[in-house]
Coordinates of C-alpha atoms in Angstrom, one line a residue:
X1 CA 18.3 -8.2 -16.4
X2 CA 16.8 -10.9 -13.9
X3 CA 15.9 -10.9 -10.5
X4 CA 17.9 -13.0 -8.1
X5 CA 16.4 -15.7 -5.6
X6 CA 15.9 -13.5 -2.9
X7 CA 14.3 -11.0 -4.3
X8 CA 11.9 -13.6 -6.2
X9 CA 11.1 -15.1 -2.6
X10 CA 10.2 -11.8 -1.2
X11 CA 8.1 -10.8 -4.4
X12 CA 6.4 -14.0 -3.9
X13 CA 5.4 -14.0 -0.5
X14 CA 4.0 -10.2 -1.2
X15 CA 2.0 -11.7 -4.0
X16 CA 0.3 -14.4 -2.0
X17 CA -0.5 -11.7 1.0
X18 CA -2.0 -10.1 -1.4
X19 CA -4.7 -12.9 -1.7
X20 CA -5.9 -12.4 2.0
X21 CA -7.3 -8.7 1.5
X22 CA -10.3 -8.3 -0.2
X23 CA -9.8 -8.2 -3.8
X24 CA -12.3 -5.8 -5.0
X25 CA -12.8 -2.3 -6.4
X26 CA -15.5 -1.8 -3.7
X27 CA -12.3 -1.6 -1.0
X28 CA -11.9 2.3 -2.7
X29 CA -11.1 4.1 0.6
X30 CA -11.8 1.6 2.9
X31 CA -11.4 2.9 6.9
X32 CA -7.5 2.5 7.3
X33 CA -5.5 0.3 9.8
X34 CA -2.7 2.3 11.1
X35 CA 1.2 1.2 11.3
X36 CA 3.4 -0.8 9.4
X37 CA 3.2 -4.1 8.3
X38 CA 5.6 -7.1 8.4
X39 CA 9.3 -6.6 7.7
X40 CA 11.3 -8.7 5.7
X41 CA 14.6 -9.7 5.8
X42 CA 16.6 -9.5 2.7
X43 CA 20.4 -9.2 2.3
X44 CA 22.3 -9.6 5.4
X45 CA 24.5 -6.1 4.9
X46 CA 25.4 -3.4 2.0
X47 CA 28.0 -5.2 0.2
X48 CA 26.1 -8.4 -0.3
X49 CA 23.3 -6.0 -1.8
X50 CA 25.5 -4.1 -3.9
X51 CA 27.0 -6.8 -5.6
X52 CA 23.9 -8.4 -6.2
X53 CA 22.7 -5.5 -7.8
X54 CA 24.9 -6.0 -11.0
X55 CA 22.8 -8.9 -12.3
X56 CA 19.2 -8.2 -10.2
X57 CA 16.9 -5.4 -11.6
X58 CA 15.3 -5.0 -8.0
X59 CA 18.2 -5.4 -5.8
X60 CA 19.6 -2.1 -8.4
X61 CA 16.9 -0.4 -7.6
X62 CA 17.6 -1.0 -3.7
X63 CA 20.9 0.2 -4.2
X64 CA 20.3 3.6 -6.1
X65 CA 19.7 5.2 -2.3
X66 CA 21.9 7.5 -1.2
X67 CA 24.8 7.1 0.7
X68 CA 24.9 3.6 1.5
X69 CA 28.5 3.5 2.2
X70 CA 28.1 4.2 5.6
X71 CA 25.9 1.9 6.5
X72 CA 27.9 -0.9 5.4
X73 CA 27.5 -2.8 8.8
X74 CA 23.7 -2.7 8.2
X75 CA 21.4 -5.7 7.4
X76 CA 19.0 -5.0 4.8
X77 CA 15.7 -5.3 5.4
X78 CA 12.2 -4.8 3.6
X79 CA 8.9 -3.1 5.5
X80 CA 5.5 -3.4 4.1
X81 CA 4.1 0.5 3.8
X82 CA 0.2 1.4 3.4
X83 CA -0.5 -2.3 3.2
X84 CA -3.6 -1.8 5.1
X85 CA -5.0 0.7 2.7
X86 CA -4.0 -0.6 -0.8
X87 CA -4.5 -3.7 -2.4
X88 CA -1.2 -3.7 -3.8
X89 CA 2.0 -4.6 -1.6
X90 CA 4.6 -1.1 -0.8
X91 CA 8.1 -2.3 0.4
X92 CA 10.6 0.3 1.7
X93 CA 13.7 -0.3 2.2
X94 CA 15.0 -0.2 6.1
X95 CA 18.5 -0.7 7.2
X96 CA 18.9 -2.6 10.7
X97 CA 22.0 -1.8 13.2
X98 CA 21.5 -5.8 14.4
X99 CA 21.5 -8.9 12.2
X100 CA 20.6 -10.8 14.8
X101 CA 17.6 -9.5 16.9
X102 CA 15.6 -6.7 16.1
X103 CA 15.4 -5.5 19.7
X104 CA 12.3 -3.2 19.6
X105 CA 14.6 -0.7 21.7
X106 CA 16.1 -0.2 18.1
X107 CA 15.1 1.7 15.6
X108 CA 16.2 1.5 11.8
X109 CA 17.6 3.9 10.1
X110 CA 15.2 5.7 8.2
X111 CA 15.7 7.8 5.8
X112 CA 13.5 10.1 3.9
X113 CA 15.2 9.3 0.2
X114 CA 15.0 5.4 0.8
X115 CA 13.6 3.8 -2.2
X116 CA 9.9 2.4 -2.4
X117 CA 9.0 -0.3 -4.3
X118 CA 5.6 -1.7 -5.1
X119 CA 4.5 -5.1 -6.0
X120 CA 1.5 -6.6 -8.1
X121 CA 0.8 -10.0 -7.9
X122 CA -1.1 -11.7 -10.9
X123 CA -3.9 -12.3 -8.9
X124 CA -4.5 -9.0 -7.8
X125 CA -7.6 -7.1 -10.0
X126 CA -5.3 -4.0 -9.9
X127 CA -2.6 -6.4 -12.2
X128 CA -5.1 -5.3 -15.1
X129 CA -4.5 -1.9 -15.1
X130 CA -2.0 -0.6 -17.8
X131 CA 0.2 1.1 -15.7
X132 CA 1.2 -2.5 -13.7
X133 CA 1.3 -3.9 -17.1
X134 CA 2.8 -1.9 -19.7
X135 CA 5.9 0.7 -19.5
X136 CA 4.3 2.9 -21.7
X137 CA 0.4 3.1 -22.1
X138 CA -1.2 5.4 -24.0
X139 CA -4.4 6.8 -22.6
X140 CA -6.8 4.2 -24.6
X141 CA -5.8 1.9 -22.3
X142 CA -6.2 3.7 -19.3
X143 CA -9.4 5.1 -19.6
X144 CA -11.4 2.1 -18.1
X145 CA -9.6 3.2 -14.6
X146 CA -11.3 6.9 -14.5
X147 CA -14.4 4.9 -15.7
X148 CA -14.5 2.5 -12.8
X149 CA -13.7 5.0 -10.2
X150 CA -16.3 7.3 -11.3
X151 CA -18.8 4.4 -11.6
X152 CA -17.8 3.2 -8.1
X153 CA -18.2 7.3 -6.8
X154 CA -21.6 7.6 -8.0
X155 CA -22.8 4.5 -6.8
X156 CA -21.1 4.5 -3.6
X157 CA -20.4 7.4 -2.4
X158 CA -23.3 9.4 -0.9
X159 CA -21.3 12.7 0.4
X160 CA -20.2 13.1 -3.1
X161 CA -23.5 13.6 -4.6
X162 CA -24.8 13.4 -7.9
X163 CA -23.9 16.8 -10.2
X164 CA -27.9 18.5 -10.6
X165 CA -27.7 21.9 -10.1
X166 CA -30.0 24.7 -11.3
X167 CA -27.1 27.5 -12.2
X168 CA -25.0 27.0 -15.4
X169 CA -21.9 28.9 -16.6
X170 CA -23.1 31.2 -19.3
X171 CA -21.5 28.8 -22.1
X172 CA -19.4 25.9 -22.5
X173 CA -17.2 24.2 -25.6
X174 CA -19.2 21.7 -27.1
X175 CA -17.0 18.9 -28.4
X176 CA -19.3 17.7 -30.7
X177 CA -20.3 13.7 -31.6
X178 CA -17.4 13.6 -34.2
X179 CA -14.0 12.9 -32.6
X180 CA -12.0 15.4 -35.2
X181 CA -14.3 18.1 -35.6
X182 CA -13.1 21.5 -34.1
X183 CA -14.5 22.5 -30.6
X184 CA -16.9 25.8 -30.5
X185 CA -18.7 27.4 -27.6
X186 CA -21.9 27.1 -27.3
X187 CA -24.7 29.3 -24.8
X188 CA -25.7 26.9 -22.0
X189 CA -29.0 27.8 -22.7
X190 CA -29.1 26.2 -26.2
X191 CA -28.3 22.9 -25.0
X192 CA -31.0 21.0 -25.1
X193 CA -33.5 23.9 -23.5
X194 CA -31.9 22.4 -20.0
X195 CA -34.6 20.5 -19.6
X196 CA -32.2 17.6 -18.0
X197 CA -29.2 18.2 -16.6
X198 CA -26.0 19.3 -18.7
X199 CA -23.1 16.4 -18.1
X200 CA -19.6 18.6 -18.3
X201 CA -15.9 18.4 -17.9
X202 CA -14.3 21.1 -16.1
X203 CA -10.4 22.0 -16.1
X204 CA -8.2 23.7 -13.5
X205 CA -5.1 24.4 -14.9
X206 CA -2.0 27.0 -14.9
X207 CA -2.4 29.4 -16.8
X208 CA 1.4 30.2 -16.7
X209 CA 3.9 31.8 -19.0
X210 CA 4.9 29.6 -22.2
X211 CA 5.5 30.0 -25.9
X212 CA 1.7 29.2 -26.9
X213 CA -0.3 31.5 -23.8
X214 CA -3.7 29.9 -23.3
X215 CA -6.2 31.0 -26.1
X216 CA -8.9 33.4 -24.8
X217 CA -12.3 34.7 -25.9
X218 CA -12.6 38.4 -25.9
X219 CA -15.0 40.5 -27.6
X220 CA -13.4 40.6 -30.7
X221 CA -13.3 36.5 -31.3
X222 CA -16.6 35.6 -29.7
X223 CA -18.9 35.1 -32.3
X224 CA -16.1 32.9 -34.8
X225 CA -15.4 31.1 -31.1
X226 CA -19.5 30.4 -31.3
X227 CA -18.4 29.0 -34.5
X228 CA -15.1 27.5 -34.2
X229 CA -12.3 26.9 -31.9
X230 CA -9.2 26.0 -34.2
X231 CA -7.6 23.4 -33.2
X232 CA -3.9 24.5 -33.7
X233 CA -4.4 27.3 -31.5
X234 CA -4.9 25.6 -28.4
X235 CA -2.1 24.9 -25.8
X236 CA -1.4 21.3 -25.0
X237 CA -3.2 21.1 -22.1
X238 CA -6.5 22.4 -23.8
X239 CA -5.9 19.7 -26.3
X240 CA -5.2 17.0 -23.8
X241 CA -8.2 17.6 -21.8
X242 CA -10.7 17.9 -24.8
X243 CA -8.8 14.6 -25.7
X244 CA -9.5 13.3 -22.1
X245 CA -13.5 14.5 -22.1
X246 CA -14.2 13.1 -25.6
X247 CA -12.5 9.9 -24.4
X248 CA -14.8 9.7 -21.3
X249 CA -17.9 10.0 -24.0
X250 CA -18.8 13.6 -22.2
X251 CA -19.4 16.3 -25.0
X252 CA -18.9 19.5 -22.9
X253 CA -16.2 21.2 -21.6
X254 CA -15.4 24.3 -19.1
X255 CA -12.3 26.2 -19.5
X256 CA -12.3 29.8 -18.3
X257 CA -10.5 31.4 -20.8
X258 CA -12.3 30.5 -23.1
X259 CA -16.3 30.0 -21.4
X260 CA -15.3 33.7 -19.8
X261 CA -15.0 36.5 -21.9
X262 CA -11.9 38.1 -20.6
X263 CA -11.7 41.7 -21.9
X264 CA -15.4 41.8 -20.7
X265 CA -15.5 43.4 -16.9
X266 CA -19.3 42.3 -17.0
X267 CA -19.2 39.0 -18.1
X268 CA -16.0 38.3 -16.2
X269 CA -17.9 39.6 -12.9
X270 CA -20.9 37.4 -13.9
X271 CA -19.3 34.2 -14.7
X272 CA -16.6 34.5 -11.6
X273 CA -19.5 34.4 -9.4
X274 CA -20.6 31.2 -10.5
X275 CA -17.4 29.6 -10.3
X276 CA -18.6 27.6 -7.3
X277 CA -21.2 26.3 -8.9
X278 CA -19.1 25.4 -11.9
X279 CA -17.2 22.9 -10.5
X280 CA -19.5 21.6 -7.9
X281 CA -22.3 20.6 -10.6
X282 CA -19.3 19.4 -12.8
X283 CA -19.5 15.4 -14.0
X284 CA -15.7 15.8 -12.7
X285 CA -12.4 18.2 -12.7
X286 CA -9.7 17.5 -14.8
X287 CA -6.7 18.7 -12.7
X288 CA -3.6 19.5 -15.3
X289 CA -1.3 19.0 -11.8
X290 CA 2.3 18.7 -13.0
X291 CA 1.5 21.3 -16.2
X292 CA 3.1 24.4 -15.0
X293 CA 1.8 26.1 -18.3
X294 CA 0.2 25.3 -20.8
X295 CA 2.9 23.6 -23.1
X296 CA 2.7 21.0 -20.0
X297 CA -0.5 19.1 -21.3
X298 CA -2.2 16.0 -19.2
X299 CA 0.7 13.1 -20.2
X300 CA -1.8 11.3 -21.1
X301 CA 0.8 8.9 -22.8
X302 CA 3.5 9.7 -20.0
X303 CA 3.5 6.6 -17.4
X304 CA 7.2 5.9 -17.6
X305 CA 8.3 4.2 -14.4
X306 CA 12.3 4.3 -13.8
X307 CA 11.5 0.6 -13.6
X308 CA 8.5 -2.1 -14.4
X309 CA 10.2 -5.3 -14.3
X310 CA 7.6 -8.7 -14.3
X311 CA 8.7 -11.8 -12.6
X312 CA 6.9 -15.2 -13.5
X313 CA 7.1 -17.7 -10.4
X314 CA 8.1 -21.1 -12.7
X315 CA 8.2 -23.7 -10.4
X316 CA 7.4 -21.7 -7.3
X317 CA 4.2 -20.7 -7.9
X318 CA 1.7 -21.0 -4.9
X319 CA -2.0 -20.5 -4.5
X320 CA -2.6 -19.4 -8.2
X321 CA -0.5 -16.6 -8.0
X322 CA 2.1 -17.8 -11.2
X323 CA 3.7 -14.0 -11.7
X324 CA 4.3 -10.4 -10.5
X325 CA 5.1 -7.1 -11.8
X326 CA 7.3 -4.9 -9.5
X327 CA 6.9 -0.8 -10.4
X328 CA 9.0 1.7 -8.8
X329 CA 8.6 4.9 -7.9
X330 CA 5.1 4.1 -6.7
X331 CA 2.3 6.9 -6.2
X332 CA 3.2 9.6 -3.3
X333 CA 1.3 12.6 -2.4
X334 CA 4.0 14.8 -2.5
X335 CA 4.0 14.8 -6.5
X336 CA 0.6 16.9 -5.8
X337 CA 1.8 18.7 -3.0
X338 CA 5.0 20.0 -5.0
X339 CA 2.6 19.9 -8.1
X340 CA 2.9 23.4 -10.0
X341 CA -1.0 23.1 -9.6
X342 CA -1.6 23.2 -6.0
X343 CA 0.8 26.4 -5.6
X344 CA -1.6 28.2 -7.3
X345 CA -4.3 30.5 -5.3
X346 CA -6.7 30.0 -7.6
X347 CA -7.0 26.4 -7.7
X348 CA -7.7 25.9 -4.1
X349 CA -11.4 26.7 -4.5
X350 CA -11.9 24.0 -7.4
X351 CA -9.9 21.8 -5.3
X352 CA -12.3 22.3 -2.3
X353 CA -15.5 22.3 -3.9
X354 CA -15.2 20.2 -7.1
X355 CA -16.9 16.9 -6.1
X356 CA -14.7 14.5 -8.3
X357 CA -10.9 15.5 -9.4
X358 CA -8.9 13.9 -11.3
X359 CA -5.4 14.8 -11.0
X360 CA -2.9 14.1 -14.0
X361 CA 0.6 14.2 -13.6
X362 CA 4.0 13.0 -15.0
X363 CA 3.7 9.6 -13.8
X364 CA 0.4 8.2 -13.2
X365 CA -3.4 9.8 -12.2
X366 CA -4.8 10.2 -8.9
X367 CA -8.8 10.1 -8.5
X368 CA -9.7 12.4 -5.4
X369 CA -13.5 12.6 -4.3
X370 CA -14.8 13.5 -1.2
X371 CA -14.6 10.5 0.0
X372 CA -10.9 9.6 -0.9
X373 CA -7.8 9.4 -2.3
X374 CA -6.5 6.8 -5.0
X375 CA -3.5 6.8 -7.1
X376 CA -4.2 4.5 -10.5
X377 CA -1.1 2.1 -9.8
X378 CA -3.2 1.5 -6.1
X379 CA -0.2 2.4 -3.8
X380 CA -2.1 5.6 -2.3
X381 CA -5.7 5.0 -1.0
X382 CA -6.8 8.1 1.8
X383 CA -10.1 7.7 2.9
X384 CA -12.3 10.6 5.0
X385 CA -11.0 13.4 2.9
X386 CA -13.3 15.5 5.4
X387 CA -10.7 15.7 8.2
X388 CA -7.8 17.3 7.1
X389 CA -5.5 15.3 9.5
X390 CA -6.3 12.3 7.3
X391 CA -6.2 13.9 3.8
X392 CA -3.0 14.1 1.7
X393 CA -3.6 16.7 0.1
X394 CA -4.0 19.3 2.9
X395 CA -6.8 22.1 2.8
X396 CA -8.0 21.5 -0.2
X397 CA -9.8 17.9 0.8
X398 CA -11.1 19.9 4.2
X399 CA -15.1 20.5 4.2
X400 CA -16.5 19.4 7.5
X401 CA -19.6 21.5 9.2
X402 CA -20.6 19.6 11.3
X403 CA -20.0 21.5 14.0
X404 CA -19.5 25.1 14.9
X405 CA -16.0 24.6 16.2
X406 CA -15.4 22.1 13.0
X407 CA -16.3 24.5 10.5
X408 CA -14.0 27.2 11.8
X409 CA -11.4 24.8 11.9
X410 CA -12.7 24.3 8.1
X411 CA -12.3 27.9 7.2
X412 CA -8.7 28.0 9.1
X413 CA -7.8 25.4 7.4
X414 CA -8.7 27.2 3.6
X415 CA -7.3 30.2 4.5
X416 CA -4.2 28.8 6.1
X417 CA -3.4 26.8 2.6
X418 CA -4.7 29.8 0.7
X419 CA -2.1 32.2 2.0
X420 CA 0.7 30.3 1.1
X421 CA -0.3 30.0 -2.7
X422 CA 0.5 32.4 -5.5
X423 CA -1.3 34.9 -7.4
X424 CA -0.3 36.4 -10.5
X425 CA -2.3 39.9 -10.2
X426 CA -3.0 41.3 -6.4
X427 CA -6.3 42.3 -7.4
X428 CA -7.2 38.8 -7.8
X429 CA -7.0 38.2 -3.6
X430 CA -10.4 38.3 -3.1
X431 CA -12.2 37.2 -6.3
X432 CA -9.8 33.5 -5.8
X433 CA -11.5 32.9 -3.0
X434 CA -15.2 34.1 -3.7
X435 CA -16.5 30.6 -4.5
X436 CA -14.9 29.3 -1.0
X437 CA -16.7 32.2 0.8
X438 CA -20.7 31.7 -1.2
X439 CA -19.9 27.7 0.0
X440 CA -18.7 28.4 3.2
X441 CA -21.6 30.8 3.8
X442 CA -24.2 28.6 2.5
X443 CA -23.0 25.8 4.9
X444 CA -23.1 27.8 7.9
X445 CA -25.7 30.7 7.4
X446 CA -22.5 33.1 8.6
X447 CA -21.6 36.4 7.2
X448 CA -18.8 37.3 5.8
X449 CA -16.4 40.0 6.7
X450 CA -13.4 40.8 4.9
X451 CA -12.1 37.4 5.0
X452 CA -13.5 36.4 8.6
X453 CA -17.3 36.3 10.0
X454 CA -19.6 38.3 11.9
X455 CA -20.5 35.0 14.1
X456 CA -16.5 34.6 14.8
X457 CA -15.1 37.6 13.9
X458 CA -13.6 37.6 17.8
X459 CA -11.6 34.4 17.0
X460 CA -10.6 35.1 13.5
X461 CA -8.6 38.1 14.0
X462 CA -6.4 36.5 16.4
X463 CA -4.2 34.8 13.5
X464 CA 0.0 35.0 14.0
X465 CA 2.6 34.8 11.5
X466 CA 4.0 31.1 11.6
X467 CA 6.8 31.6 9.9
X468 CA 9.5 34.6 9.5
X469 CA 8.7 35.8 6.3
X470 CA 8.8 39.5 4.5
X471 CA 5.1 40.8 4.4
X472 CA 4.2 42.6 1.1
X473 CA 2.7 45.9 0.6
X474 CA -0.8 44.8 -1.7
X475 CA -0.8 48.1 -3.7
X476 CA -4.4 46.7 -5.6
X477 CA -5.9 43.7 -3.8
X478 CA -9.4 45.8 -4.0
X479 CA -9.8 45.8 0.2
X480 CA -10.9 48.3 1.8
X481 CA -8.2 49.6 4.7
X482 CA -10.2 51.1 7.2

């Protein structure tokens, strides 16, 4: 299917706008400019929309929204989203009351379901990336993007900090040097004597409830674990992220059901407490977001777009820009904010305190440091992840001490997101957030109290219920009640 005149025009002009914003990696997170950019008139109502939408790909994808029959009388009209931010071009569609004028005491009609499209002119350094390019990439080719953002991190971002750290889970799964060979764990302490420090992968994953549960060290399987892992017993996820890591050129590997040995109360205690430090000091976190279980894996292959159409400019082309490619849906952060991932009580702690993230979901990867957001087709790009007003991704970006009254509003913040998240065992209610508490505490020198601290304990306990909602009697969280 083509794309009709109009819609060439419009993908055009994005194209070239493209050209005035700096076209370089190094804009990762730039400071944003706030408010909309230009709007762009495109079919003059509904019906002329509709019927172009038989023989145009994009004007189709304008007229999958919902309900348009009643807004037949409406212009149709294109507004430039996030332009500020990205390097890429976001049009949404609007529809306008008045062809004529748009008198600013009007407002469109906006609606929450409208459909998003993004453009990628040829020009652009993002058109390079596999997921502008390609319907369906397989991870070889979009490797290079983790690379540059990583690259770009470390040599850029100073509150992200290197990974050095002198406290090291008691083991980890060595991957090896040969890409086939079997994983096995291996005692931090025998790599290497630590004389430098240990580059690793960590993974924050749903456990879940599938047909293959995740594999777990216990007492019985430790020592054949020391020896080998099989492969065929590992859940897709496992596989995907020792896929992922080996990819990356990294040879090590946390996963906590298999670095902790579970039936062990000792080791469990042990290892839990250095969970902090696990994924702070970890090269970076790779988040299995939309798995819900295990059988979920990373899609490392998945980057199917309902639509990737690519529109060459023969005979219009301006200013070097000779072709397009136009993706929709583009990147939002509600695909991690309905993730299975970030429901999870668990997860918020290696969410806060992991220094580099990489979230993998259905449809593309999102990098999330501390000082940003990026999403790899470009669309999303949140800088200042400190201020939680600013981050997508609500508490779990939030870390600012600078001040007193900052970091309570820091701790609200975790323990606001953290109540609304699920555990699977009640018992767990206090060890999920045991790494958030040993940071917090370091930060601020405070001591901790059940939850609250000494130094506010007069402000903490004057938290409400927000929302009407049935309390639960916690027969095992391990409190104490009086």
């Amino acid at each position: 299917m083509s794309v009709c005149d109009l819609c060439q025009s419009v993908a055009l002009w994005a194209s070239i706008s493209q050209k005035s914003r700096a076209n370089s990696a190094s804009n990762f997170c730039r400071p944003p400019r706030l408010g909309k950019g230009q709007t762009v008139n495109h079919h003059l109502d509904i019906t002329a929309l509709v019927a172009s939408s038989s023989a145009c790909r994009v004007c189709g994808i304008l007229s999958s929204a919902k309900a348009l029959q009643d807004y037949q009388h409406c212009a149709v009209k294109l507004v430039e989203t996030r332009s500020a931010r990205s390097l890429v071009t976001v049009l949404e569609l609007e529809l306008w009351e008045n062809t004529e004028v748009e008198d600013p005491g009007y407002s469109p009609f906006h609606r929450e379901d409208d459909p998003r499209i993004g453009i990628c002119g040829s020009t652009n350094i993002l058109a390079a990336r596999a997921v502008w390019n390609k319907t369906s990439p397989v991870f070889a080719e979009r490797v290079q993007v983790i690379n540059d953002w990583l690259e770009h991190c470390f040599r850029e971002h100073p509150t992200c900090g290197g990974t050095a750290q002198t406290t090291y889970p008691a083991r980890f799964l060595d991957l090896g040097t040969d890409g086939d060979a079997p994983a096995s764990l291996v005692r931090s302490a025998q790599i290497g004597g630590l004389l430098s420090p240990v580059r690793y992968v960590a993974l924050s994953h749903c456990w879940g409830s599938s047909a293959k549960p995740p594999l777990k060290t216990t007492k019985a399987n430790l020592i054949s674990h020391m020896q080998e892992i099989p492969t065929a017993a590992l859940s897709r996820t496992f596989t995907d992220a020792i896929q992922a890591t080996r990819a990356l050129g990294i040879r090590y590997l946390w996963i906590d059901s298999l670095c902790i040995i579970q039936d062990d109360g000792a080791d469990w205690t042990a290892e839990a407490a250095k969970m902090a430090g696990v994924y702070q000091g970890s090269y970076f976190t790779i988040a299995a977001t939309s798995s819900p279980n295990g059988d979920g894996g990373l899609y490392l292959d998945a980057v199917n777009p309902e639509a990737l159409v690519h529109v060459r400019f023969d005979g219009r082309a301006q200013e070097g820009v000779e072709a397009c490619s136009i993706r929709y849906p583009v990147a939002s952060p509600q695909v991690i904010w309905d993730a299975p991932l970030s429901g999870r009580a668990w997860v918020l702690q290696e969410q806060v305190l992991s220094a580099r993230l990489i979230h993998f979901t259905e449809h593309q990867m999102y990098y999330q440091c501390h000082a940003g957001v990026e999403s790899e087709d470009g669309t999303v790009k949140y800088p200042d992840t400190s201020s939680l007003r600013a981050h997508p991704f609500r508490g779990s970006g939030t870390r600012d001490m600078s001040t007193p009254a900052r970091a309570v509003g820091t701790w609200w913040s975790w323990v606001t997101e953290y109540s609304s998240r699920l555990l699977t065992f009640d018992s767990d209610r206090m060890a999920a957030i045991a790494g958030l508490v040993r940071y917090y505490q370091d930060a601020t020198g405070w001591m901790p109290v059940l939850g609250c601290w000494e130094e506010t304990l007069w402000y903490d306990l004057g938290w409400n219920v927000e929302f009407d909602v049935r309390s639960q009697n916690l027969t095992d969280c391990r409190i104490p009640n009086q």
